[in-house]
Amino acid sequence: MPITSKQIVEFFILAAMGAALYSGVTLYHHWKYKQALQSPNQIRHCGKFIEQTKVVHERFGRSDRVEHIYTFSNELGVSFSFTGSRPVIKQLPRLTSLQPEQPICFQYTLTAQERNGRFFTLTKIE
C-alpha cells in the first residue's frame, strides 16, 4: 500500500504538534523553576544528605521513567525530600554526587512545588 501525500502531510502536522507540546511543557517547567529561584520565601536548613532514591514509573508500551528523589535531614533530624528534575539538576549539578551522611546546607521554597504538589522545590545546596 503506497503512502499518499495526504498521509505524509498528516504525519508532519502530528509531528509538529508533538514537538510544540513537548517544547511548551519544557519551557513551562523551566519558567516555574526560575520563579522558585527568584522567590523571596526561601527556607534554609543545615544538616546532612541522607540518600538518593530511584523511583521507577512503569509506562504501558513505552520505556520506564526513572525519577530521582534526594532526601536530606536538618539538625533536628527532620527529613526533607526533593525531586531531581531536569531544571534542578541543571542548576545544582553537585546534587548527583552527594554522599550519604555528608554535611550540607540546603535551601528550598514553598511557593513552587513539583510533581503535582508532592515536593517543594530545592533551590540551593552548599
Coordinates of C-alpha atoms in Angstrom, one line a residue, residues 18-124:
G18 CA 4.0 16.9 19.3
A19 CA 7.2 18.9 19.2
A20 CA 5.2 22.1 20.1
L21 CA 3.6 20.4 23.1
Y22 CA 6.9 19.0 24.3
S23 CA 8.6 22.4 23.9
G24 CA 5.8 24.1 25.7
V25 CA 5.9 21.8 28.7
T26 CA 9.7 22.0 28.9
L27 CA 9.6 25.8 28.8
Y28 CA 6.8 25.9 31.5
H29 CA 8.9 23.7 33.9
H30 CA 12.0 25.9 33.4
W31 CA 9.9 29.0 33.9
K32 CA 8.4 27.6 37.2
Y33 CA 11.9 26.8 38.4
K34 CA 13.2 30.2 37.6
Q35 CA 10.3 31.6 39.7
A36 CA 11.3 29.4 42.5
L37 CA 14.9 30.6 42.4
Q38 CA 13.7 34.2 42.5
S39 CA 11.2 33.7 45.3
P40 CA 11.8 35.7 48.4
N41 CA 10.3 32.9 50.5
Q42 CA 13.4 30.7 50.7
I43 CA 13.8 28.3 53.7
R44 CA 17.3 27.3 54.6
H45 CA 18.4 24.3 56.8
C46 CA 21.7 22.8 57.6
G47 CA 22.1 19.1 58.3
K48 CA 23.2 16.1 56.2
F49 CA 22.4 14.4 53.0
I50 CA 20.6 11.1 53.6
E51 CA 20.1 9.3 50.3
Q52 CA 19.3 9.3 46.7
T53 CA 16.4 7.0 45.8
K54 CA 15.3 6.0 42.3
V55 CA 11.6 5.5 41.7
V56 CA 10.7 3.7 38.6
H57 CA 7.4 4.6 37.0
E58 CA 6.2 1.9 34.6
R59 CA 4.6 3.1 31.4
F60 CA 2.5 0.8 29.3
G61 CA 4.1 0.2 25.9
R62 CA 7.0 2.6 26.5
S63 CA 10.2 2.6 28.4
D64 CA 10.0 3.2 32.1
R65 CA 10.6 6.7 33.6
V66 CA 13.1 6.9 36.5
E67 CA 12.6 9.7 39.0
H68 CA 15.4 10.6 41.4
I69 CA 14.4 11.6 44.9
Y70 CA 17.0 13.3 47.2
T71 CA 16.5 13.2 50.9
F72 CA 18.1 15.5 53.5
S73 CA 17.7 15.9 57.2
N74 CA 18.1 19.1 59.3
E75 CA 19.8 19.5 62.7
L76 CA 16.7 18.1 64.4
G77 CA 16.5 15.0 62.3
V78 CA 13.5 16.1 60.3
S79 CA 13.6 14.7 56.8
F80 CA 13.0 16.7 53.6
S81 CA 12.7 15.1 50.1
F82 CA 13.1 16.8 46.8
T83 CA 12.9 15.6 43.2
G84 CA 15.9 15.8 40.8
S85 CA 14.0 17.3 37.9
R86 CA 16.0 18.5 34.8
P87 CA 15.9 22.2 35.9
V88 CA 17.1 21.3 39.4
I89 CA 20.0 19.1 38.2
K90 CA 21.0 21.8 35.7
Q91 CA 21.1 24.4 38.4
L92 CA 22.6 22.1 41.1
P93 CA 24.9 19.6 39.3
R94 CA 26.6 18.8 42.6
L95 CA 23.4 17.2 43.7
T96 CA 24.1 14.0 41.8
S97 CA 27.5 13.4 43.6
L98 CA 26.5 13.9 47.2
Q99 CA 27.5 11.1 49.6
P100 CA 25.3 9.7 52.4
E101 CA 25.9 11.4 55.8
Q102 CA 27.7 14.3 54.0
P103 CA 27.1 17.6 56.0
I104 CA 25.3 20.1 53.8
C105 CA 23.1 23.2 53.9
F106 CA 20.1 23.2 51.6
Q107 CA 17.5 25.8 50.6
Y108 CA 14.0 25.4 49.1
T109 CA 10.9 27.4 48.5
L110 CA 7.3 26.7 49.5
T111 CA 5.9 28.9 46.7
A112 CA 6.8 26.4 43.8
Q113 CA 6.1 22.7 44.0
E114 CA 7.0 19.8 41.8
R115 CA 5.2 16.6 40.9
N116 CA 1.7 17.8 41.5
G117 CA 2.5 19.4 44.8
R118 CA 4.2 16.4 46.4
F119 CA 7.6 18.1 46.7
F120 CA 8.8 21.6 47.4
T121 CA 11.5 22.9 45.0
L122 CA 15.1 22.6 46.0
T123 CA 16.9 25.9 45.0
K124 CA 20.4 25.8 46.6

